[in-house]
Amino acid sequence: MGEVFTSRLAGFHKKPLADRLGAIARVTHLSAAEMDDLRGDQGLTVEFANQMIENAVGVFSLSLGLGLNMQVNGRDYLVPMAVEEPSVIAAVTFAAKIVRESGGFVAEADDPIMIGQVQVTNFGDPTVATKALVSHKEQLLAVANSFHPSMVARGGGARDIEVRVLPAPEGARGEPLLVVHLLIDTQEAMGANLINTMCEGIAPLVESLTGGKVFLRILSNLADRRLARATCRIPVTALADFDMSGESIAEGIVQASRFAQADPYRAATHNKGVMNGIDSMAIATGQDWRAIEAGAHAFACRDGQYRPLSTWTLEEAHLVGRIELPLALGIVGGPIKIHPQVQAALKMLRVTSARELSMVMAAVGLAQNFAAVRALGSVGIQKGHMALHARCVAVTAGARGQWVEKVADALVTAGHVKVEKAREILASMMRDEPSPVTGT
Ligand code: NDP
């Protein structure tokens, strides 16, 4: 009998690696082979890489960890996260625990509607060209869908067109831009390839309807018809920590949110924190994280000023967090079905649709941000971060196996987390307590 699925795995970070893997296998029911895939033992081979990209010479690895405690819409998720930065996973796990105890995250996501763009030039009168396109909407959609009948068969495909006339960047002397937006339901795929195919497919008809010439035919990464949103609501009293009251921690978080709303310099760093969680999860689940990044930052600028993707307010003695961003994700397509580690990670995550994946990812972004603004608005970020960074510093200084933790602890106690100091500590520890360096 396996254990009941829960993302609340108390003491997980203190367990030896083998015990952690054992616990995950029991909870997730991953097979031995899938656990090997998750560990990376049977991950992407260089032969495989050679078929994925050009000029392949090897396979590049990243650490894979689990964000714990995540509960979204009443369902538990173990969140796979591939990331090189210490503290990201500890932070999201900590934040998710607080939110979980306050009822968990509530999330929702739009239908998977993506935008394909077709740029038209030499079209003459923009009003006439627009009319010609709009009046042939059904024909344009039929032609687009003829390039991907299987997508229509599974309930997706081209749904609508919009025509946009944009001012010429050169001013009055230039031709305005005429851009056809093809709105496409990509179902469980991110959709880039199928969108591009449809955009290229309708180009000749667009040219004949407008008498113009088409140049670009490609998706937009500003996927603002495919937004995901998450919220959480934490009683202020539950925030008390660091010998500070819940009220003062909440005040710090609200001030951090105001700062990011008013100032793009702060908003960029605020959003970097959000993307720490989103990118890590995106990489582990085989998503195109450059596409996600591009969409998130373009969306953050939608009113003309770069703004935070998440906000924090005080409402009836609760701290309320909200996040909204475009998340063009897939559970099929790209490398998803062929990368063994991605497959194992997605199975462990237990999402059954791209929409569900985007809801969890939005919640992860909000959790990551909560951990950051909670620390920033109170005791500062270095205290917690340095304790975790110390292990990296210890390894850089040459510590291995049992020495890593010992040197890291000594660095934190010394309050001086630097490689030189770590070398000194390691040398003196090994002098005092010589013992073989193990790799576990
Ligand atoms: P793929 O073309 O690899 O896969 C999508 C295909 O999967 C669909 O066209 C469909 O093909 C098939 N499929 C099977 N089951 C389903 C289902 N339930 N729902 C939807 N599709 C299904 O990937 P995408 O089109 O998603 O494109 C993503 C890739 O494109 C990423 O690797 C990305 O890096 C890359 N890319 C990104 C760009 C950008 O962001 N600007 C630009 C260009 C490429 P069928 O109907 O034939 O079965």
Coordinates of C-alpha atoms and ligand atoms in Angstrom, one line a residue:
M1 CA 0.0 0.0 0.0
G2 CA 1.4 3.4 -0.9
E3 CA 1.1 6.4 1.3
V4 CA -1.7 9.0 0.8
F5 CA -0.5 11.7 -1.6
T6 CA 0.6 14.8 0.3
S7 CA 3.1 17.6 -0.5
R8 CA 3.6 18.1 3.3
L9 CA 6.7 16.0 3.9
A10 CA 7.9 17.1 7.3
G11 CA 11.6 16.8 7.9
F12 CA 12.3 16.1 4.2
H13 CA 15.2 18.4 3.9
K14 CA 17.0 16.8 6.8
K15 CA 16.7 13.2 5.4
P16 CA 19.6 11.7 3.6
L17 CA 19.2 11.7 -0.2
A18 CA 18.4 8.0 -0.4
D19 CA 15.6 8.3 2.2
R20 CA 14.2 11.3 0.3
L21 CA 14.1 9.3 -2.9
G22 CA 12.4 6.5 -1.0
A23 CA 9.8 8.8 0.4
I24 CA 9.1 10.2 -3.0
A25 CA 8.8 6.8 -4.6
R26 CA 6.3 5.8 -2.0
V27 CA 4.1 8.9 -2.2
T28 CA 4.2 9.3 -6.0
H29 CA 4.2 5.6 -7.1
L30 CA 6.9 6.4 -9.6
S31 CA 8.4 3.1 -10.8
A32 CA 12.1 2.3 -10.2
A33 CA 12.9 3.3 -13.8
E34 CA 11.0 6.6 -13.4
M35 CA 12.8 7.3 -10.1
D36 CA 16.1 6.7 -12.0
D37 CA 14.9 9.2 -14.6
L38 CA 14.1 11.7 -11.9
R39 CA 17.5 11.3 -10.3
G40 CA 19.0 12.0 -13.7
D41 CA 20.8 8.6 -13.8
Q42 CA 18.9 7.7 -17.0
G43 CA 18.4 11.3 -18.1
L44 CA 19.1 12.9 -21.4
T45 CA 21.9 11.2 -23.3
V46 CA 24.3 13.0 -25.6
E47 CA 23.0 10.8 -28.5
F48 CA 19.5 12.1 -27.7
A49 CA 20.8 15.7 -27.4
N50 CA 22.3 15.3 -30.8
Q51 CA 18.8 14.8 -32.2
M52 CA 17.3 17.7 -30.2
I53 CA 19.7 20.5 -31.1
E54 CA 22.4 21.4 -33.6
N55 CA 26.1 21.1 -33.0
A56 CA 25.5 19.0 -29.9
V57 CA 28.6 18.2 -27.9
G58 CA 27.2 17.2 -24.5
V59 CA 24.4 17.4 -21.9
F60 CA 24.3 20.2 -19.4
S61 CA 22.9 19.4 -15.9
L62 CA 21.1 21.5 -13.3
S63 CA 20.1 20.5 -9.7
L64 CA 16.6 19.2 -9.4
G65 CA 14.8 19.7 -6.1
L66 CA 11.2 19.6 -4.9
G67 CA 9.1 22.5 -3.6
L68 CA 7.0 21.0 -0.9
N69 CA 3.7 21.9 0.9
M70 CA 2.1 23.3 -2.2
Q71 CA -1.7 23.2 -2.1
V72 CA -3.7 24.8 -5.0
N73 CA -7.4 24.6 -5.2
G74 CA -7.4 22.0 -2.4
R75 CA -5.0 19.7 -4.3
D76 CA -1.5 18.8 -3.1
Y77 CA 1.4 19.1 -5.5
L78 CA 5.1 18.2 -5.2
V79 CA 6.7 20.8 -7.4
P80 CA 9.8 19.8 -9.4
M81 CA 12.2 22.7 -9.7
A82 CA 15.5 22.8 -11.7
V83 CA 17.6 25.6 -10.4
E84 CA 21.2 26.4 -9.6
E85 CA 20.5 29.1 -6.9
P86 CA 20.5 28.1 -3.3
S87 CA 17.5 29.2 -1.2
V88 CA 14.9 29.3 -4.0
I89 CA 13.4 25.9 -3.1
A90 CA 13.7 26.4 0.7
A91 CA 11.9 29.7 0.3
V92 CA 9.0 28.4 -1.8
T93 CA 8.6 25.4 0.6
F94 CA 8.5 27.7 3.6
A95 CA 6.0 30.1 1.9
A96 CA 3.7 27.2 0.7
K97 CA 3.6 25.9 4.3
I98 CA 2.3 29.2 5.7
V99 CA -0.2 29.5 2.9
R100 CA -1.3 25.9 3.2
E101 CA -2.1 26.5 6.9
S102 CA -4.2 29.4 5.8
G103 CA -6.3 27.4 3.3
G104 CA -3.9 27.1 0.4
F105 CA -3.7 28.9 -2.9
V106 CA -6.8 29.5 -5.1
A107 CA -5.9 29.7 -8.8
E108 CA -7.6 29.8 -12.2
A109 CA -6.4 30.0 -15.8
D110 CA -7.9 31.1 -19.1
D111 CA -8.5 28.8 -22.0
P112 CA -5.3 28.1 -24.0
I113 CA -5.8 30.8 -26.5
M114 CA -2.6 32.0 -28.2
I115 CA -2.0 34.8 -30.6
G116 CA -0.4 34.4 -34.1
Q117 CA 0.7 37.6 -35.9
V118 CA 0.7 38.2 -39.6
Q119 CA 2.2 41.5 -40.7
V120 CA 0.9 43.1 -43.9
T121 CA 2.5 46.0 -45.8
N122 CA 1.6 47.9 -49.0
F123 CA -2.1 47.4 -48.3
G124 CA -3.3 50.9 -49.3
D125 CA -6.1 52.3 -47.2
P126 CA -6.0 50.7 -43.8
T127 CA -9.8 50.9 -43.3
V128 CA -10.5 49.2 -46.6
A129 CA -7.9 46.5 -45.9
T130 CA -9.3 45.9 -42.4
K131 CA -12.8 45.6 -43.8
A132 CA -11.7 43.1 -46.4
L133 CA -10.0 40.9 -43.8
V134 CA -12.8 41.1 -41.2
S135 CA -15.5 40.3 -43.8
H136 CA -13.6 37.1 -44.8
K137 CA -13.0 36.0 -41.2
E138 CA -14.7 32.6 -41.7
Q139 CA -12.7 31.9 -44.8
L140 CA -9.4 32.9 -43.0
L141 CA -10.3 30.6 -40.1
A142 CA -11.1 27.7 -42.4
V143 CA -7.8 28.1 -44.2
A144 CA -5.9 28.3 -40.9
N145 CA -7.6 25.2 -39.6
S146 CA -7.0 23.3 -42.8
F147 CA -3.4 23.4 -41.9
H148 CA -4.0 21.5 -38.7
P149 CA -7.2 19.4 -38.8
S150 CA -6.1 17.2 -35.9
M151 CA -6.1 20.3 -33.6
V152 CA -9.7 21.0 -34.7
A153 CA -10.6 17.4 -34.1
R154 CA -9.4 17.6 -30.5
G155 CA -11.5 20.7 -29.9
G156 CA -8.9 23.4 -30.6
G157 CA -7.8 25.3 -33.6
A158 CA -8.2 28.9 -35.0
R159 CA -11.1 30.6 -33.3
D160 CA -11.1 34.3 -34.3
I161 CA -9.2 37.0 -36.0
E162 CA -8.5 40.6 -35.0
V163 CA -7.0 43.3 -37.2
R164 CA -4.9 46.0 -35.7
V165 CA -3.7 49.2 -37.3
L166 CA -0.6 50.6 -35.6
P167 CA 1.0 54.0 -36.1
A168 CA 4.2 54.0 -38.2
P169 CA 7.3 54.2 -36.0
E170 CA 8.7 56.8 -38.4
G171 CA 5.7 59.1 -37.8
A172 CA 3.3 60.5 -40.4
R173 CA 5.7 59.9 -43.3
G174 CA 5.7 56.1 -42.8
E175 CA 3.0 53.5 -43.7
P176 CA 1.0 52.4 -40.6
L177 CA 1.3 48.8 -39.6
L178 CA -1.5 46.4 -40.4
V179 CA -1.3 43.3 -38.2
V180 CA -3.7 40.3 -38.3
H181 CA -4.1 38.4 -35.1
L182 CA -5.1 34.9 -35.4
L183 CA -6.5 33.6 -32.1
I184 CA -5.8 29.9 -31.8
D185 CA -6.9 27.3 -29.1
T186 CA -3.7 25.2 -28.7
Q187 CA -5.3 22.7 -26.2
E188 CA -2.6 21.0 -24.3
A189 CA 0.4 22.4 -26.3
M190 CA 2.3 25.6 -25.8
G191 CA 1.5 25.9 -29.5
A192 CA 4.4 27.8 -31.2
N193 CA 4.9 25.4 -34.1
L194 CA 1.2 25.0 -34.9
I195 CA 0.5 28.7 -34.6
N196 CA 3.4 29.5 -36.9
T197 CA 2.2 26.9 -39.4
M198 CA -1.3 28.5 -39.4
C199 CA 0.1 32.0 -39.7
E200 CA 2.2 31.0 -42.7
G201 CA -0.8 29.1 -44.1
I202 CA -3.2 32.1 -44.2
A203 CA -0.5 34.6 -45.6
P204 CA -1.4 34.1 -49.3
L205 CA -5.1 34.7 -48.6
V206 CA -4.3 37.8 -46.5
E207 CA -2.2 39.1 -49.4
S208 CA -5.0 38.5 -51.9
L209 CA -7.7 40.0 -49.6
T210 CA -5.6 43.2 -49.0
G211 CA -3.6 43.4 -52.2
G212 CA -0.6 43.9 -49.8
K213 CA 2.5 42.0 -49.0
V214 CA 3.0 39.8 -45.9
F215 CA 6.3 39.8 -44.1
L216 CA 6.3 38.3 -40.5
R217 CA 4.1 35.3 -39.7
I218 CA 4.8 34.1 -36.1
L219 CA 3.2 33.7 -32.7
S220 CA 3.3 36.5 -30.1
N221 CA 4.9 35.6 -26.8
L222 CA 2.8 38.2 -25.1
A223 CA 0.2 35.5 -24.5
D224 CA -2.3 37.8 -22.8
R225 CA -5.3 35.7 -23.7
R226 CA -3.8 32.8 -21.8
L227 CA -3.4 34.3 -18.3
A228 CA -3.1 32.4 -15.0
R229 CA -4.0 33.8 -11.7
A230 CA -3.4 32.8 -8.1
T231 CA -4.3 34.3 -4.8
C232 CA -3.7 33.5 -1.2
R233 CA -5.1 34.9 2.1
I234 CA -3.0 34.7 5.2
P235 CA -4.3 35.8 8.7
V236 CA -1.9 38.6 9.8
T237 CA -1.5 36.8 13.2
A238 CA 0.1 33.8 11.3
L239 CA 2.9 36.0 10.1
A240 CA 4.5 36.8 13.4
D241 CA 8.2 35.8 13.4
F242 CA 11.7 37.1 14.1
D243 CA 10.4 38.5 17.4
M244 CA 8.1 40.7 15.3
S245 CA 4.4 40.9 15.4
G246 CA 2.3 39.7 12.5
E247 CA 1.2 43.3 11.9
S248 CA 4.7 44.6 11.4
I249 CA 5.7 41.7 9.1
A250 CA 2.5 42.4 7.1
E251 CA 3.3 46.1 7.0
G252 CA 6.7 45.3 5.6
I253 CA 5.2 43.1 2.9
V254 CA 2.6 45.7 1.9
Q255 CA 5.4 48.4 1.7
A256 CA 7.4 46.1 -0.5
S257 CA 4.4 45.7 -2.8
R258 CA 3.9 49.5 -2.9
F259 CA 7.5 50.1 -3.7
A260 CA 7.4 47.6 -6.6
Q261 CA 4.2 49.2 -7.9
A262 CA 5.7 52.6 -8.0
D263 CA 9.2 51.9 -9.1
P264 CA 10.4 49.8 -12.1
Y265 CA 13.8 49.5 -10.5
R266 CA 12.2 47.6 -7.6
A267 CA 9.6 45.9 -9.8
A268 CA 12.3 44.2 -11.9
T269 CA 13.8 42.6 -8.8
H270 CA 10.4 41.8 -7.4
N271 CA 9.6 40.0 -10.6
K272 CA 13.0 38.3 -10.7
G273 CA 11.9 36.7 -7.4
V274 CA 8.6 35.6 -8.9
M275 CA 10.5 34.1 -11.9
N276 CA 12.8 32.2 -9.6
G277 CA 10.0 29.9 -8.9
I278 CA 8.3 30.0 -12.3
D279 CA 11.5 29.4 -14.3
S280 CA 12.7 26.6 -12.1
M281 CA 9.4 24.8 -12.4
A282 CA 9.3 25.6 -16.2
I283 CA 12.7 24.1 -16.8
A284 CA 11.9 20.9 -14.8
T285 CA 8.7 20.4 -16.7
G286 CA 10.2 21.0 -20.1
Q287 CA 8.7 24.4 -20.9
D288 CA 10.1 27.1 -23.1
W289 CA 11.2 29.4 -20.3
R290 CA 12.4 32.1 -22.6
A291 CA 8.9 32.3 -24.0
I292 CA 7.5 32.5 -20.4
E293 CA 10.0 35.2 -19.5
A294 CA 9.3 37.3 -22.6
G295 CA 5.5 37.1 -22.0
A296 CA 5.8 37.8 -18.3
H297 CA 7.9 41.0 -18.7
A298 CA 5.9 42.3 -21.7
F299 CA 2.7 41.8 -19.6
A300 CA 4.3 43.6 -16.7
C301 CA 4.6 46.7 -18.9
R302 CA 1.1 46.6 -20.2
D303 CA 0.0 50.0 -18.9
G304 CA 3.2 51.7 -20.1
Q305 CA 5.2 51.3 -16.9
Y306 CA 7.0 48.1 -15.8
R307 CA 5.0 46.8 -12.8
P308 CA 5.1 43.9 -10.4
L309 CA 3.4 40.7 -11.5
S310 CA 2.1 40.2 -7.9
T311 CA 0.7 42.5 -5.3
W312 CA 0.1 42.3 -1.5
T313 CA -2.6 44.2 0.4
L314 CA -4.1 44.1 3.8
E315 CA -7.8 43.1 3.8
E316 CA -9.8 42.4 7.0
A317 CA -6.8 41.4 9.1
H318 CA -5.5 39.2 6.3
L319 CA -2.6 39.6 4.0
V320 CA -3.8 39.0 0.5
G321 CA -1.4 38.1 -2.3
R322 CA -2.4 38.2 -6.0
I323 CA -0.5 37.2 -9.1
E324 CA -1.5 37.3 -12.8
L325 CA 0.7 36.6 -15.8
P326 CA 0.6 34.9 -19.2
L327 CA 1.7 31.3 -19.0
A328 CA 1.8 29.5 -22.3
L329 CA 2.6 26.0 -21.2
G330 CA 2.2 22.6 -22.6
I331 CA 2.0 19.0 -21.4
V332 CA 2.8 17.8 -24.9
G333 CA 5.1 19.1 -27.6
G334 CA 8.6 20.5 -27.6
P335 CA 10.9 18.3 -25.5
I336 CA 8.1 17.3 -23.1
K337 CA 7.3 13.8 -24.3
I338 CA 10.9 12.9 -25.1
H339 CA 12.9 14.1 -22.1
P340 CA 12.9 11.3 -19.6
Q341 CA 13.5 13.6 -16.5
V342 CA 10.7 15.9 -17.7
Q343 CA 8.3 13.0 -18.0
A344 CA 9.1 11.8 -14.5
A345 CA 8.8 15.3 -13.1
L346 CA 5.4 15.8 -14.7
K347 CA 4.2 12.4 -13.5
M348 CA 5.2 13.4 -10.0
L349 CA 3.5 16.7 -10.3
R350 CA 0.2 14.9 -11.3
V351 CA -1.2 17.6 -13.5
T352 CA -3.6 16.5 -16.2
S353 CA -3.8 19.6 -18.3
A354 CA -1.7 22.6 -19.4
R355 CA -4.2 24.8 -17.6
E356 CA -3.7 23.0 -14.3
L357 CA 0.0 23.2 -14.8
S358 CA -0.3 27.0 -15.3
M359 CA -2.4 27.4 -12.1
V360 CA 0.2 25.6 -10.0
M361 CA 3.0 27.6 -11.7
A362 CA 1.3 30.9 -10.9
A363 CA 0.9 29.8 -7.3
V364 CA 4.6 28.9 -7.1
G365 CA 5.5 32.3 -8.4
L366 CA 3.3 33.9 -5.8
A367 CA 4.8 31.7 -3.0
Q368 CA 8.3 32.6 -4.1
N369 CA 7.5 36.2 -4.0
F370 CA 5.9 36.0 -0.6
A371 CA 9.1 34.4 0.9
A372 CA 11.2 37.2 -0.7
V373 CA 9.0 40.2 0.4
R374 CA 8.5 38.7 3.9
A375 CA 12.3 38.6 4.4
L376 CA 12.9 41.9 2.7
G377 CA 10.2 43.7 4.6
S378 CA 11.5 42.5 7.9
V379 CA 15.0 41.2 8.8
G380 CA 16.4 41.4 5.3
I381 CA 17.2 38.6 2.8
Q382 CA 20.9 37.9 3.6
K383 CA 20.3 36.1 6.9
G384 CA 18.4 33.2 5.4
H385 CA 20.2 33.3 2.1
M386 CA 23.7 33.2 3.4
A387 CA 23.0 30.1 5.5
L388 CA 22.1 28.3 2.3
H389 CA 24.7 30.0 0.1
A390 CA 27.3 28.9 2.7
R391 CA 27.1 25.3 1.4
C392 CA 28.0 26.4 -2.1
V393 CA 30.9 28.5 -0.8
A394 CA 32.1 25.5 1.2
V395 CA 32.1 23.3 -2.0
T396 CA 33.8 26.0 -4.0
A397 CA 36.5 26.0 -1.3
G398 CA 37.1 22.3 -1.8
A399 CA 34.8 20.7 0.9
R400 CA 33.2 17.5 0.0
G401 CA 30.9 15.0 1.7
Q402 CA 30.5 15.4 5.4
W403 CA 32.8 18.5 5.4
V404 CA 30.3 20.6 3.4
E405 CA 27.8 20.9 6.2
K406 CA 30.4 21.4 8.8
V407 CA 32.3 24.2 6.9
A408 CA 28.9 25.8 6.0
D409 CA 27.8 25.9 9.7
A410 CA 31.2 27.3 10.7
L411 CA 30.9 30.0 8.0
V412 CA 27.5 31.1 9.2
T413 CA 28.6 31.1 12.9
A414 CA 31.6 33.2 11.9
G415 CA 29.2 35.6 10.0
H416 CA 31.7 35.6 7.2
V417 CA 30.5 33.6 4.2
K418 CA 33.5 33.9 1.9
V419 CA 35.5 31.3 -0.1
E420 CA 38.8 32.3 1.6
K421 CA 37.3 31.9 5.0
A422 CA 35.9 28.5 4.0
R423 CA 39.3 27.4 2.9
E424 CA 40.8 28.4 6.2
I425 CA 38.0 26.6 8.2
L426 CA 38.3 23.5 6.1
A427 CA 42.1 23.3 6.5
S428 CA 41.8 23.7 10.2
M429 CA 39.0 21.2 10.6
M430 CA 40.8 18.6 8.5
R431 CA 43.9 19.2 10.6
D432 CA 42.0 18.7 13.8
E433 CA 39.8 15.9 12.7
P434 CA 41.3 14.0 9.7
S435 CA 38.9 11.7 8.1
P436 CA 38.3 10.4 4.6
V437 CA 36.2 12.6 2.4
T438 CA 33.1 10.8 1.3
G439 CA 31.0 11.7 -1.6
T440 CA 27.6 11.3 0.1
Ligands
NDP1 P1 5.1 20.8 -30.9 O1 4.8 21.2 -32.4 O2 6.3 20.0 -30.6 O3 3.8 19.9 -30.4 C1 2.5 20.3 -30.5 C2 1.8 19.2 -31.2 O4 1.5 18.2 -30.3 C3 0.5 19.7 -31.7 O5 0.6 20.4 -32.9 C4 -0.2 18.3 -31.9 O6 0.1 17.8 -33.2 C5 0.4 17.4 -30.8 N1 -0.6 17.1 -29.8 C6 -0.8 15.9 -29.3 N2 -1.8 15.9 -28.3 C7 -2.1 17.2 -28.2 C8 -3.1 17.9 -27.3 N3 -3.8 17.2 -26.5 N4 -3.2 19.2 -27.5 C9 -2.4 19.9 -28.3 N5 -1.5 19.3 -29.1 C10 -1.4 18.0 -29.1 O7 5.1 22.0 -30.0 P2 4.3 23.4 -29.9 O8 3.6 23.7 -31.2 O9 3.6 23.4 -28.6 O10 5.5 24.4 -29.9 C11 6.4 24.5 -28.7 C12 7.8 24.4 -29.2 O11 8.0 25.5 -30.1 C13 8.7 24.7 -28.0 O12 9.8 23.7 -28.1 C14 9.3 26.1 -28.3 O13 10.6 26.2 -27.7 C15 9.3 26.2 -29.7 N6 9.2 27.5 -30.4 C16 8.9 28.7 -29.6 C17 8.9 29.9 -30.3 C18 8.5 31.1 -29.4 O14 8.1 31.0 -28.3 N7 8.6 32.3 -30.0 C19 9.1 30.0 -31.7 C20 9.3 28.7 -32.4 C21 9.3 27.6 -31.7 P3 -0.9 16.8 -33.9 O15 -2.2 17.5 -34.0 O16 -0.2 16.6 -35.2 O17 -0.9 15.5 -33.1

